[in-house]
Short mmCIF file of C-alpha atoms in Angstrom, two decimals:
data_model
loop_
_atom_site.label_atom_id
_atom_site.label_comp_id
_atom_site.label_asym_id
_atom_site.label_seq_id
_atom_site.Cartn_x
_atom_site.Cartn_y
_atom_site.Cartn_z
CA UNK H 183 0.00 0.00 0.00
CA UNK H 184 1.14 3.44 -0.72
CA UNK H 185 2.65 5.26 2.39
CA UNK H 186 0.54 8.21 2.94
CA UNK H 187 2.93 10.65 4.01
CA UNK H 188 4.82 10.09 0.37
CA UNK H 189 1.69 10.19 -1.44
CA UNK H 190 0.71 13.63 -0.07
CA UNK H 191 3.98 14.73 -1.02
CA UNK H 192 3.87 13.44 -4.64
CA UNK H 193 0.40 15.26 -5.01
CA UNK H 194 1.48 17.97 -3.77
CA UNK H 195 4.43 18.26 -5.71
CA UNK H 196 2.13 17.88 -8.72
CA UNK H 197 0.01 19.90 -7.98
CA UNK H 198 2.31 23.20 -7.98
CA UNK H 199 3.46 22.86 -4.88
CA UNK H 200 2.00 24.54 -1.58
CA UNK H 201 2.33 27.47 -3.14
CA UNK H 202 0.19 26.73 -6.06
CA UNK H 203 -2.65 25.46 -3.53
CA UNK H 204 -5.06 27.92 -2.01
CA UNK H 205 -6.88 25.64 -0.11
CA UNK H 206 -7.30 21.86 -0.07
CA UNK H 207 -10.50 19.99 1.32
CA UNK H 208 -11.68 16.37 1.11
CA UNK H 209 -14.57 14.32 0.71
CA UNK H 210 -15.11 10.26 1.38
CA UNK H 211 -12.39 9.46 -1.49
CA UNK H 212 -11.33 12.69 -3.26
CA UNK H 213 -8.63 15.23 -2.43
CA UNK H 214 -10.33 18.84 -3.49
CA UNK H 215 -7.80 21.62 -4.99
CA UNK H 216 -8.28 25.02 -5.11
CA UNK H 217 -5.31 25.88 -6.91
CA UNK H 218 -3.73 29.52 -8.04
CA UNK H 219 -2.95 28.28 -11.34
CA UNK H 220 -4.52 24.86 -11.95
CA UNK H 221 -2.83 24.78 -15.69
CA UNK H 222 0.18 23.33 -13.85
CA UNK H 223 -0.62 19.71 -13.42
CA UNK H 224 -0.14 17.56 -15.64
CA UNK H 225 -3.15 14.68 -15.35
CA UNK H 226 -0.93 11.69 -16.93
CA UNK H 227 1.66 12.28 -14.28
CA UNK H 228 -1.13 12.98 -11.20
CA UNK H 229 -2.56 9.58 -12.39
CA UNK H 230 0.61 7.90 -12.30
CA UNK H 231 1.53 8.74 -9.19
CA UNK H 232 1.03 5.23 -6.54
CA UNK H 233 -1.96 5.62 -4.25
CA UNK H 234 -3.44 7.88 -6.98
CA UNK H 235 -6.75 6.13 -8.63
CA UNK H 236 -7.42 9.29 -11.03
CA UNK H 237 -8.21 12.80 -10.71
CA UNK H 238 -10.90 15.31 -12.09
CA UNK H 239 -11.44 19.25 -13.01
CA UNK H 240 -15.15 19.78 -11.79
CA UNK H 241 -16.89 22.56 -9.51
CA UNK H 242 -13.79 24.85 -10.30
CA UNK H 243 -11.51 22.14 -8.64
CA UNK H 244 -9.14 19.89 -9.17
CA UNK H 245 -9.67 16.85 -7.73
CA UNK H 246 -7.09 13.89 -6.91
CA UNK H 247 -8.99 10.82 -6.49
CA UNK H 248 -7.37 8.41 -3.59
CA UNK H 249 -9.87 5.70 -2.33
CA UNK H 250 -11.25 5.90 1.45
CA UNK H 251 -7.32 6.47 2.78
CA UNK H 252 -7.83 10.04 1.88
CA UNK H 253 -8.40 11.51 5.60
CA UNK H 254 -5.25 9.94 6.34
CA UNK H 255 -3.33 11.78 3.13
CA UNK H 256 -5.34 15.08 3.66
CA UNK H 257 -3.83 14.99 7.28
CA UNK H 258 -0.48 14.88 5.76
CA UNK H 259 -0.97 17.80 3.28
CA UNK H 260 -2.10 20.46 6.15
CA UNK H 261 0.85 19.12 8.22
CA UNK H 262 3.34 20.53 5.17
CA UNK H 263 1.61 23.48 5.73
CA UNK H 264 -1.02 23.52 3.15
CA UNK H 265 -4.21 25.34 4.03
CA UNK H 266 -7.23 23.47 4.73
CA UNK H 267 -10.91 23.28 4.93
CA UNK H 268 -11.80 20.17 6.36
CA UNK H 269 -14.08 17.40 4.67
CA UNK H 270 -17.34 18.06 2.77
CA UNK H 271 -20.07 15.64 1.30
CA UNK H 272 -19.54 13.58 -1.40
CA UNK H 273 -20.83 15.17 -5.03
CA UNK H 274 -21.84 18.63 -3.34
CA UNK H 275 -19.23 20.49 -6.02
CA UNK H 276 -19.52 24.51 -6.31
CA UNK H 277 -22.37 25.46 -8.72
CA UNK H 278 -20.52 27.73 -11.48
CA UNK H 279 -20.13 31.47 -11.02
CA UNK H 280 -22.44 32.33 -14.06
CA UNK H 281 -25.41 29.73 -15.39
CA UNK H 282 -25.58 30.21 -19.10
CA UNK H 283 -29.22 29.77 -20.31
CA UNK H 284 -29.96 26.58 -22.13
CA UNK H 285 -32.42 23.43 -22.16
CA UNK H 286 -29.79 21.76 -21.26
CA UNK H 287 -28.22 23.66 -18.52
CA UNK H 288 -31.35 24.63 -17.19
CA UNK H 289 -32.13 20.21 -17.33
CA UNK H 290 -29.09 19.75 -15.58
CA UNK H 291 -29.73 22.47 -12.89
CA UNK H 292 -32.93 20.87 -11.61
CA UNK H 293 -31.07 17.46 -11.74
CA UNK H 294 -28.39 18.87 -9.31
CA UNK H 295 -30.93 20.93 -7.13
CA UNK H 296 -33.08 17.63 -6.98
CA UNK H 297 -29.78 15.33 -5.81
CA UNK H 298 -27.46 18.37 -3.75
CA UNK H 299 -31.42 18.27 -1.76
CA UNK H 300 -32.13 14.83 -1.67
CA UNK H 301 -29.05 12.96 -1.11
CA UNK H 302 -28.40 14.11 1.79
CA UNK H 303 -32.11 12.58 3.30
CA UNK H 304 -30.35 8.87 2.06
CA UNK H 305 -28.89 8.43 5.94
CA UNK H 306 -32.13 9.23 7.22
CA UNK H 307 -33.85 7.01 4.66
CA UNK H 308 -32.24 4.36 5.07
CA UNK H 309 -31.76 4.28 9.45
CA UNK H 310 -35.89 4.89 9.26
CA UNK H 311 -36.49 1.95 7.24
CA UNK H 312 -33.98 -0.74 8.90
CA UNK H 313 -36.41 -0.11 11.90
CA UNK H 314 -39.27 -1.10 9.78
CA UNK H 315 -37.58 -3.69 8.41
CA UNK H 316 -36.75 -5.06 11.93
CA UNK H 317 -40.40 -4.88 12.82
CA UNK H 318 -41.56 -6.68 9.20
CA UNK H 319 -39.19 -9.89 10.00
CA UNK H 320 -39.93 -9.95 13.41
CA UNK H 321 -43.39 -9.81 12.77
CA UNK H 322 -45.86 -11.69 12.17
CA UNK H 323 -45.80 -10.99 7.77
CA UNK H 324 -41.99 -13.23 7.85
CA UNK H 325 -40.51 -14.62 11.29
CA UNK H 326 -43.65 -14.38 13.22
CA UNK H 327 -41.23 -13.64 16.23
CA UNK H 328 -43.48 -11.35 17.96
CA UNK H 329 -47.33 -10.35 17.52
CA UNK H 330 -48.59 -6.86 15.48
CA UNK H 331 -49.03 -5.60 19.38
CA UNK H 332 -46.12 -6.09 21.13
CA UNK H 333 -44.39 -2.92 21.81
CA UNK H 334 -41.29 -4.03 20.09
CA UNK H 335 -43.73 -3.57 15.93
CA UNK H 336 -44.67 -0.29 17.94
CA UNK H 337 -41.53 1.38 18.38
CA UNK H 338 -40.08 0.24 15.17
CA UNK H 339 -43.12 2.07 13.12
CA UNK H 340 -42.99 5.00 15.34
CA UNK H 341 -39.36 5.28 14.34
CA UNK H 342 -40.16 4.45 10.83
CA UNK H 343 -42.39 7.00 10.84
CA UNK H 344 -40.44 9.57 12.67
CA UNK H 345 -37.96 9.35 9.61
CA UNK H 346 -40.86 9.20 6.71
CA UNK H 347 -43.49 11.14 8.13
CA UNK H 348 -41.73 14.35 8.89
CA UNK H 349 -39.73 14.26 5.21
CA UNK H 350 -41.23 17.94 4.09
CA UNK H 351 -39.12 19.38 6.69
CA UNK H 352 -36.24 17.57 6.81
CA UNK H 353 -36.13 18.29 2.40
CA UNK H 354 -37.18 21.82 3.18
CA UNK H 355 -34.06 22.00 4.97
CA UNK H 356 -31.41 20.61 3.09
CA UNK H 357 -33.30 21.93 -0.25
CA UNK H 358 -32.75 25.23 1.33
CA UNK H 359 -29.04 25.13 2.46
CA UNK H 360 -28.57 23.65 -1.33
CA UNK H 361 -29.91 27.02 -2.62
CA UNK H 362 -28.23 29.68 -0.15
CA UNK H 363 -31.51 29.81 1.37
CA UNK H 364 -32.19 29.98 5.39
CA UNK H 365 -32.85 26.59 5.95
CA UNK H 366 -34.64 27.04 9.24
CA UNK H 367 -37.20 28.71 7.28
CA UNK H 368 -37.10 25.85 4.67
CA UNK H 369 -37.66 23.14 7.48
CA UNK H 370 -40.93 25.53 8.51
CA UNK H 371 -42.23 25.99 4.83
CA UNK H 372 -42.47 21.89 5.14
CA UNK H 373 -43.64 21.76 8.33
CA UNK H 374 -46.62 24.04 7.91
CA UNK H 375 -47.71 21.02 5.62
CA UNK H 376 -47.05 18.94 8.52
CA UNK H 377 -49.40 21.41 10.98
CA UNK H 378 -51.53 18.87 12.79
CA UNK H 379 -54.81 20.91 12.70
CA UNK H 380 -54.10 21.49 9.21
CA UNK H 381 -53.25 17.63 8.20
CA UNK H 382 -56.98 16.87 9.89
CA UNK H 383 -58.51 18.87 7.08
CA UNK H 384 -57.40 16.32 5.15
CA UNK H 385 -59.96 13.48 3.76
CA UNK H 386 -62.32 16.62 4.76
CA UNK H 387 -65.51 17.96 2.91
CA UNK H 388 -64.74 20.97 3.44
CA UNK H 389 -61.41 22.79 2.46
CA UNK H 390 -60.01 25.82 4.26
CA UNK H 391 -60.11 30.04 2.96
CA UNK H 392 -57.07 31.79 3.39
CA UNK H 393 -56.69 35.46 4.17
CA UNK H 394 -60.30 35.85 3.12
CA UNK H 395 -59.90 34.50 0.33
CA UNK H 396 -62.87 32.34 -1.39
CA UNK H 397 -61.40 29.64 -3.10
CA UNK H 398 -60.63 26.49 -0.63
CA UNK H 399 -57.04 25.51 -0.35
CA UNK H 400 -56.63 22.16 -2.21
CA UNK H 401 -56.37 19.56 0.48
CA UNK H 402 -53.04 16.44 -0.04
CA UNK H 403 -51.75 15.04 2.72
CA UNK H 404 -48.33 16.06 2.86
CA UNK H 405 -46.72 13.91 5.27
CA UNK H 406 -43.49 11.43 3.91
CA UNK H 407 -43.46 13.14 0.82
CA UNK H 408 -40.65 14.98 -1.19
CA UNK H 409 -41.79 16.59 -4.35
CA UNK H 410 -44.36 19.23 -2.74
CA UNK H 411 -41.63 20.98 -0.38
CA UNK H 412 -38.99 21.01 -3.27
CA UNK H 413 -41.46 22.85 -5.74
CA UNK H 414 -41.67 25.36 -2.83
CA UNK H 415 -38.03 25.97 -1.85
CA UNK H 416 -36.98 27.57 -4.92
CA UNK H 417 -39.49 30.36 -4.87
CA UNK H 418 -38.60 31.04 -1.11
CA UNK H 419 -34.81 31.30 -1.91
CA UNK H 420 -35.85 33.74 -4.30
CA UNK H 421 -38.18 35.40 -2.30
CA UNK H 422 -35.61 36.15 0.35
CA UNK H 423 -32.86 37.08 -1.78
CA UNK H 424 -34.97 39.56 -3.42
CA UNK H 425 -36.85 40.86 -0.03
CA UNK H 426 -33.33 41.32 2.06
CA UNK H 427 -31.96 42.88 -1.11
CA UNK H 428 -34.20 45.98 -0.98
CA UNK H 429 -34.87 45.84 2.85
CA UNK H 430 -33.44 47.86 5.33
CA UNK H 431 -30.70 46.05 7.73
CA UNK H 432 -32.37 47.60 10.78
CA UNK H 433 -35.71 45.80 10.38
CA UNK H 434 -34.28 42.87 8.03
CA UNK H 435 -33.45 40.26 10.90
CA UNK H 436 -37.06 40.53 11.95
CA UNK H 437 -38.75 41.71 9.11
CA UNK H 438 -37.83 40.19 6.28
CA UNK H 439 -38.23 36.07 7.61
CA UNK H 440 -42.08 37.49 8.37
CA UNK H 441 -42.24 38.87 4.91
CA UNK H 442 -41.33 36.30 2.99
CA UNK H 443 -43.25 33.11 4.90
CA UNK H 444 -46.21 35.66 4.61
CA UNK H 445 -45.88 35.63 0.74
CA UNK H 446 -44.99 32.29 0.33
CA UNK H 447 -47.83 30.54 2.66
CA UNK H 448 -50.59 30.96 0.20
CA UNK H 449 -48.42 30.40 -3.00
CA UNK H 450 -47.14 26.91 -0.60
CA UNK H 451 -50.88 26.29 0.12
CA UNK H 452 -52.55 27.13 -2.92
CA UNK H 453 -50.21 26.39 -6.05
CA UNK H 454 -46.60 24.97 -5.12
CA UNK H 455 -47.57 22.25 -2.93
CA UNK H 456 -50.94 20.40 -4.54
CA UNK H 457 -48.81 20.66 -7.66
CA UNK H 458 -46.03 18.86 -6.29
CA UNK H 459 -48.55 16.34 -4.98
CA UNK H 460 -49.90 15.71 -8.13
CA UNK H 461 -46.58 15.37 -9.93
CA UNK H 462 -45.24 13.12 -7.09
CA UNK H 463 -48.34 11.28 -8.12
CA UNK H 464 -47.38 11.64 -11.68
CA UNK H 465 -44.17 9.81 -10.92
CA UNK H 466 -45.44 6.57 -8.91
CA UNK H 467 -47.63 6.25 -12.14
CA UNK H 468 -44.97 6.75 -14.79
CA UNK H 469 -42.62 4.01 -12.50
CA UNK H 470 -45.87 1.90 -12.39
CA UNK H 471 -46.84 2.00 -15.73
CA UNK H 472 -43.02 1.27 -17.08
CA UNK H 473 -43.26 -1.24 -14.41
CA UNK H 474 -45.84 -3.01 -15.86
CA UNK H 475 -45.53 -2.49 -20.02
CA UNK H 476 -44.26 -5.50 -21.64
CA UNK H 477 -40.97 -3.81 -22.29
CA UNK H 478 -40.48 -3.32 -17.95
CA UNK H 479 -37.80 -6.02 -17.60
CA UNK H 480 -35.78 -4.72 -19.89
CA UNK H 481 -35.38 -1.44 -18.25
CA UNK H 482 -34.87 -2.44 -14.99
CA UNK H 483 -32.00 -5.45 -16.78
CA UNK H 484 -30.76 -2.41 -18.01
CA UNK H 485 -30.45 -0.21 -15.61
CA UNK H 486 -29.18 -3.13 -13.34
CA UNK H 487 -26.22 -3.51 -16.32
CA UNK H 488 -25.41 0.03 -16.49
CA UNK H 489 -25.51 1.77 -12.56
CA UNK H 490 -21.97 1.32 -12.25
CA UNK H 491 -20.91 2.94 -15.80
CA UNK H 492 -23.91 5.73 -14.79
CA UNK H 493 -22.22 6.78 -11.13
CA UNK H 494 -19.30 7.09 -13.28
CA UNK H 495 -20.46 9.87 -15.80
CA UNK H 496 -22.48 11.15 -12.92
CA UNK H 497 -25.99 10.23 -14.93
CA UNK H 498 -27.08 8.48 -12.03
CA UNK H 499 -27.57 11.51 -9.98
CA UNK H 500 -30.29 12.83 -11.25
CA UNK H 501 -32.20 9.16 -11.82
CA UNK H 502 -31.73 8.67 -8.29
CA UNK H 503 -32.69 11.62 -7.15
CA UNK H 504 -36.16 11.33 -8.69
CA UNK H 505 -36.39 7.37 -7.58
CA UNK H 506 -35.58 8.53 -4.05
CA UNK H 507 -38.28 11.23 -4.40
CA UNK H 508 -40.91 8.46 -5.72
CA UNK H 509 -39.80 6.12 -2.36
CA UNK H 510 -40.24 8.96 -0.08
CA UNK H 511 -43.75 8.90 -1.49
CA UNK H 512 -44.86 5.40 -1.75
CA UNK H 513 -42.22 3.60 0.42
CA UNK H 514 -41.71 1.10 -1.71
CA UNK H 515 -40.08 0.98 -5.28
CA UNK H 516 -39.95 -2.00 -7.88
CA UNK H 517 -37.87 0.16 -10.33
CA UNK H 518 -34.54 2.38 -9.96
CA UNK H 519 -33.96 1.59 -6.46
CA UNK H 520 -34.34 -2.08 -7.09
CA UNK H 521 -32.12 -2.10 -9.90
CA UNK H 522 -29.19 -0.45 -8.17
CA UNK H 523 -29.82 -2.87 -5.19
CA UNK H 524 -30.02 -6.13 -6.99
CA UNK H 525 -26.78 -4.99 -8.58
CA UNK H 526 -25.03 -4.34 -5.05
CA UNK H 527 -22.44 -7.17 -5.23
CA UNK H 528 -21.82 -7.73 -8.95
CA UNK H 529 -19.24 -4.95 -8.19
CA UNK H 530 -17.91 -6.95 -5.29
CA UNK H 531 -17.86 -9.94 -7.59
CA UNK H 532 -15.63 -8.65 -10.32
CA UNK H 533 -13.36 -7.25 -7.27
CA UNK H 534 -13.36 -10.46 -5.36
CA UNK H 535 -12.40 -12.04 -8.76
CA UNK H 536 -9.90 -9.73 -9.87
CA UNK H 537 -8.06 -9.76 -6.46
CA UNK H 538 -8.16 -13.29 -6.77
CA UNK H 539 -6.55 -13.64 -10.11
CA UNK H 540 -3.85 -10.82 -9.88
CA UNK H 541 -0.49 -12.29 -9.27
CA UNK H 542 1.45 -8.95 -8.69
CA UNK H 543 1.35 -9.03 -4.84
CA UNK H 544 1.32 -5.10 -4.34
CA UNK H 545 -1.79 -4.97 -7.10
CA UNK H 546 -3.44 -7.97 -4.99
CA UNK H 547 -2.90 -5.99 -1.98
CA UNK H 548 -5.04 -3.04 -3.47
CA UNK H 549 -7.71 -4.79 -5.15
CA UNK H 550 -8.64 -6.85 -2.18
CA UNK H 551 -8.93 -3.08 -0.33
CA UNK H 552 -11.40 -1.90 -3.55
CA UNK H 553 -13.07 -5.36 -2.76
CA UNK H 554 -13.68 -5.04 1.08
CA UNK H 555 -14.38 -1.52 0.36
CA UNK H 556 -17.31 -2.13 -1.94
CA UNK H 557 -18.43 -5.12 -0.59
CA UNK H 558 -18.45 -4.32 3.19
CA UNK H 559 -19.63 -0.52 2.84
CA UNK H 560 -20.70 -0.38 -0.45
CA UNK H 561 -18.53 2.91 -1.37
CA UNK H 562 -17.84 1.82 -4.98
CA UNK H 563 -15.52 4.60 -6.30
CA UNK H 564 -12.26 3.33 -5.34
CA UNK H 565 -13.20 -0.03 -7.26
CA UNK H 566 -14.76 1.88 -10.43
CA UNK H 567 -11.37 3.69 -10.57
CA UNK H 568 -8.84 0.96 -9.73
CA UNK H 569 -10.50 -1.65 -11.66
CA UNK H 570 -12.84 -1.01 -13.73
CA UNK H 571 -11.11 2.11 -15.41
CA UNK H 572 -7.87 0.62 -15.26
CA UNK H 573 -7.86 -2.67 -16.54
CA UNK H 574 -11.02 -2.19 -18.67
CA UNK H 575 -12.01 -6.41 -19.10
CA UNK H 576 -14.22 -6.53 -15.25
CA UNK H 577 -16.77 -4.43 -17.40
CA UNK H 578 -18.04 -7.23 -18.93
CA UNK H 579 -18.14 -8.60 -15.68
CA UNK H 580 -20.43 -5.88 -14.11
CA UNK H 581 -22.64 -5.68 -17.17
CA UNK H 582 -23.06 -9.58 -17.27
CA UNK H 583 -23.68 -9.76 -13.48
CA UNK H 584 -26.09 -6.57 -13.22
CA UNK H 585 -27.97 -7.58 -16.02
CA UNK H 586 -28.54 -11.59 -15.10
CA UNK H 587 -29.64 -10.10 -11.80
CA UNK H 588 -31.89 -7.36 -13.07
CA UNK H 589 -33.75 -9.66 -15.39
CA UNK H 590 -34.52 -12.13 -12.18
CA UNK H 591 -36.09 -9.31 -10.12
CA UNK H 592 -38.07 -8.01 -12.88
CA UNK H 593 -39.80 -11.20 -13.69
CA UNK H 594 -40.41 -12.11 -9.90
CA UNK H 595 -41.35 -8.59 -8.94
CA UNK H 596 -39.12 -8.03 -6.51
CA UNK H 597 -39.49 -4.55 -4.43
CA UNK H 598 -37.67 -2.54 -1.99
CA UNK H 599 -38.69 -1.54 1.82
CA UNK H 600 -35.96 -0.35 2.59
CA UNK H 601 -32.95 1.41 1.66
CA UNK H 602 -29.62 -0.24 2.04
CA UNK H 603 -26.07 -0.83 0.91
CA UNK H 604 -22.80 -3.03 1.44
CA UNK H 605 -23.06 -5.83 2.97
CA UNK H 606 -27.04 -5.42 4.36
CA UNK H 607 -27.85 -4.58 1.02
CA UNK H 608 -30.53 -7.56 1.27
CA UNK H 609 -32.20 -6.21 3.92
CA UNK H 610 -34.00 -3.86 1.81
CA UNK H 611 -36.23 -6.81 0.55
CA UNK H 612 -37.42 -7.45 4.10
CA UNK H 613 -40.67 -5.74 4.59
CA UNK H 614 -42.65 -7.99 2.64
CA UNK H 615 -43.63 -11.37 1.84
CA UNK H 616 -40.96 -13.91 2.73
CA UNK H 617 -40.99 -14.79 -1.03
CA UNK H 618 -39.81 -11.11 -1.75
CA UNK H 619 -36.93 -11.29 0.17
CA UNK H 620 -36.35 -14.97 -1.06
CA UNK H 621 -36.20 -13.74 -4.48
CA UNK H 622 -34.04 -10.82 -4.01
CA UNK H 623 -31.63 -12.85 -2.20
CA UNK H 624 -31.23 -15.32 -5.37
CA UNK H 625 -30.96 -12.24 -7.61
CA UNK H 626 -28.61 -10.80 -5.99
CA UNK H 627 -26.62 -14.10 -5.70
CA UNK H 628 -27.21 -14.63 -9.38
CA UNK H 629 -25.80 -11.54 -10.21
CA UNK H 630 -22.78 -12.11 -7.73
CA UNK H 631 -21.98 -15.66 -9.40
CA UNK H 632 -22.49 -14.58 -12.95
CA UNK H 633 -20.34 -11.47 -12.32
CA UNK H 634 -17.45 -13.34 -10.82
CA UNK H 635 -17.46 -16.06 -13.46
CA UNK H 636 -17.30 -13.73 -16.44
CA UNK H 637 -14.71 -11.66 -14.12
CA UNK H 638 -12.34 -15.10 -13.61
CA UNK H 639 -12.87 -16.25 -17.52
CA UNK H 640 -12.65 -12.89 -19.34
CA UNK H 641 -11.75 -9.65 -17.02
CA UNK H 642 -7.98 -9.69 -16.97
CA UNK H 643 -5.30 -10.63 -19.26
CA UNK H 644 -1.95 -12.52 -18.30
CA UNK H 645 -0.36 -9.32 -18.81
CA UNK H 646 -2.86 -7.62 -16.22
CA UNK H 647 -2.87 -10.15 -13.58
CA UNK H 648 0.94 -9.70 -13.55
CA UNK H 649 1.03 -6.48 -13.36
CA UNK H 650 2.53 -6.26 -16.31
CA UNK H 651 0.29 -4.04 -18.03
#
């Protein structure tokens, strides 16, 4: 393994030197330059350097990719005196300095709103529905452990519930901090959908007048969805940049928070949020209807094939994004999420199988790291770099694998509870029938087998494995 005290100084030389670096922060597996001059390095010769999996220019940095030893190597660069600014989230790159109007740019804007707002949610997802699932296989539907009254079911679904339910704030928030907005204020814009005297009005015959108003306020129940509260953040970000632009500072700290929720709690009530209900609505139907056309396996065989080459262009992003949305809503998902869960350890397979095969001890050493890495946490970066970009072959592994296991769920109908990764990556079947989780334990073990197979026949050559190459 590279010694990380050598490999910050390589970067850095690289790199310009400290005095070429203006400030240097990291993520889970990326070094992040801000660098004076940043025509100075020379990619070929960052890449080349030992310890370095590849590098890349994006969000007006340059960006050394090192694998999940990077806290380690960052620690090294501030203690050669190189300024630093801690560790940041994964994918949460500076927007540019000037947006350029286009379909496309506009396209890709709402993609990274959507994921920079929702990503972030994925920890709370995922801890809120491991509960659930806890409760499901203890339960009566799979283990019948314990009966649908014991306390245990009960504080499971209240936890389930405390992570699902309250969703409009917690997206309220983080949609806000993605836009520069107050997110305090965010988290209330999405809990005023939450209000409990409001949320009885629900199922109601009667709606409610606002401000005097005569027409009712379209009644949705808002609670564990995404879509409504994310309609409504951006016009609050712009309402408060516009509102503290012209307002005094004297009155602004009090003033201008009342202001804006004032303007935006009919536009919330009225337009933004039924509209976001219906489109969330929109979206369960569009995934059910591909779901069920003829044509349904092969997108989700597809998609299954394809995740890893999609988190590589950074395609997936935006997919996910709206799949996570579409959970949030129905708690359940036979589509996206399904496909990139199936297809958890095909990547493990083709890194089990490469570390396997690959004589060269100090090439071994590292792929049974990526391995570990992807199989244990499922942080698949290190592997997509170090294998699958290097040696090229383990994609046919990966698109064999994902594919074989794709096509099984789709033609069993296998859905997701729960969101998970790594090594309880099967857990997210759980929440069902026993036969659900049956089946997405086989295709998940399909595509692990075929993966590794076509990895051990086909994904290196003799030059490769001995590290020749």
């Amino acid at each position: 393994m590279a010694d990380n005290k050598q490999l910050a100084a390589d970067v850095l030389a690289a790199v310009g030197g400290k005095e070429n670096v203006t400030k240097v922060i990291h993520c889970m597996t990326r070094l992040r330059f801000n660098l004076a001059d940043d025509t100075i390095p020379n990619d070929d010769e960052v890449k080349a350097i030992k310890g370095v999996l590849g590098i890349a220019r994006q969000g007006g940095m340059y960006q050394v990719i090192i694998g999940t030893t990077v806290p380690e190597v960052y620690d090294e660069l501030t203690q050669m005196g190189v300024g630093g600014g801690g560790s940041i989230d994964e994918k949460l790159d500076d927007a540019p300095a000037k947006f350029e109007w286009s379909p496309k740019n506009v396209f890709d804007a709402i993609l990274n709103y959507l994921s920079g707002s929702v990503v972030p949610l994925v920890p709370i997802l995922m801890t809120a529905g491991l509960f659930k699932t806890l409760g499901a296989v203890f339960g009566p539907t799979f283990l019948n452990l314990v009966p649908a009254d014991d306390p245990f079911i009960f504080l499971c679904d209240m936890l389930y519930n405390a992570g699902f339910y309250f969703m409009p704030i917690y997206a309220g928030f983080t949609a806000s901090q993605k836009l520069g907005a107050n997110p305090y204020l965010g988290a209330m814009l999405g809990g005023i959908l939450l209000e409990p005297s409001f949320a009885a009005l629900v199922g109601g015959e009667t709606g409610l007048s606002l401000f005097g108003l005569n027409v009712p306020i379209p009644l949705f129940g808002y609670g564990q969805t995404l879509i409504p509260v994310l309609l409504c953040i951006p016009v609050y970000a712009f309402l408060e940049k516009r509102i503290n632009a012209v307002m005094p500072a004297a009155i602004r700290t009090v003033f201008g928070p009342f202001l804006t929720v004032l303007i935006m709690v009919p536009l919330e009530l009225f337009i933004l949020a039924p509209l976001g209900s219906m489109l969330g609505n929109g979206v369960a139907s569009l995934f059910e209807l591909i779901g069920n056309s003829p044509l349904g396996f092969l997108a989700i065989a597809i998609f299954a094939a394809t995740y890893p080459m999609l988190v590589l262009t950074g395609m997936h992003v935006g997919i996910m994004g709206i799949a996570i949305a579409n959970f949030g809503n129905v708690g359940s998902d036979s589509m996206f999420l399904m496909a990139q869960t199936v297809q958890n350890f095909t990547a493990s397979a083709v890194g089990l199988a490469v570390a396997l095969k690959m004589k060269d001890r100090e090439n071994k050493s590292l792929c049974w790291g990526y391995f570990l890495t992807q199989f244990l946490g499922g942080v698949g970066e290190p592997l997509l770099y170090g294998v699958f970009l290097r040696y090229k072959r383990p994609w046919i592994g990966t698109l064999c694998g994902g594919a074989a296991a794709g096509l099984y769920a789709a033609f069993t109908h296998v859905t997701l509870y729960t969101m998970a990764s790594g090594l309880f990556s099967p857990l997210a079947f759980a929440g069902g029938e026993q036969s659900n989780f049956i089946n997405g334990c086989i295709a998940m073990g399909i595509g692990f087998i075929v993966a590794f197979v076509t990895t051990w026949l086909f994904g290196l050559t003799k030059e490769q494995a001995e590290g020749k190459e």
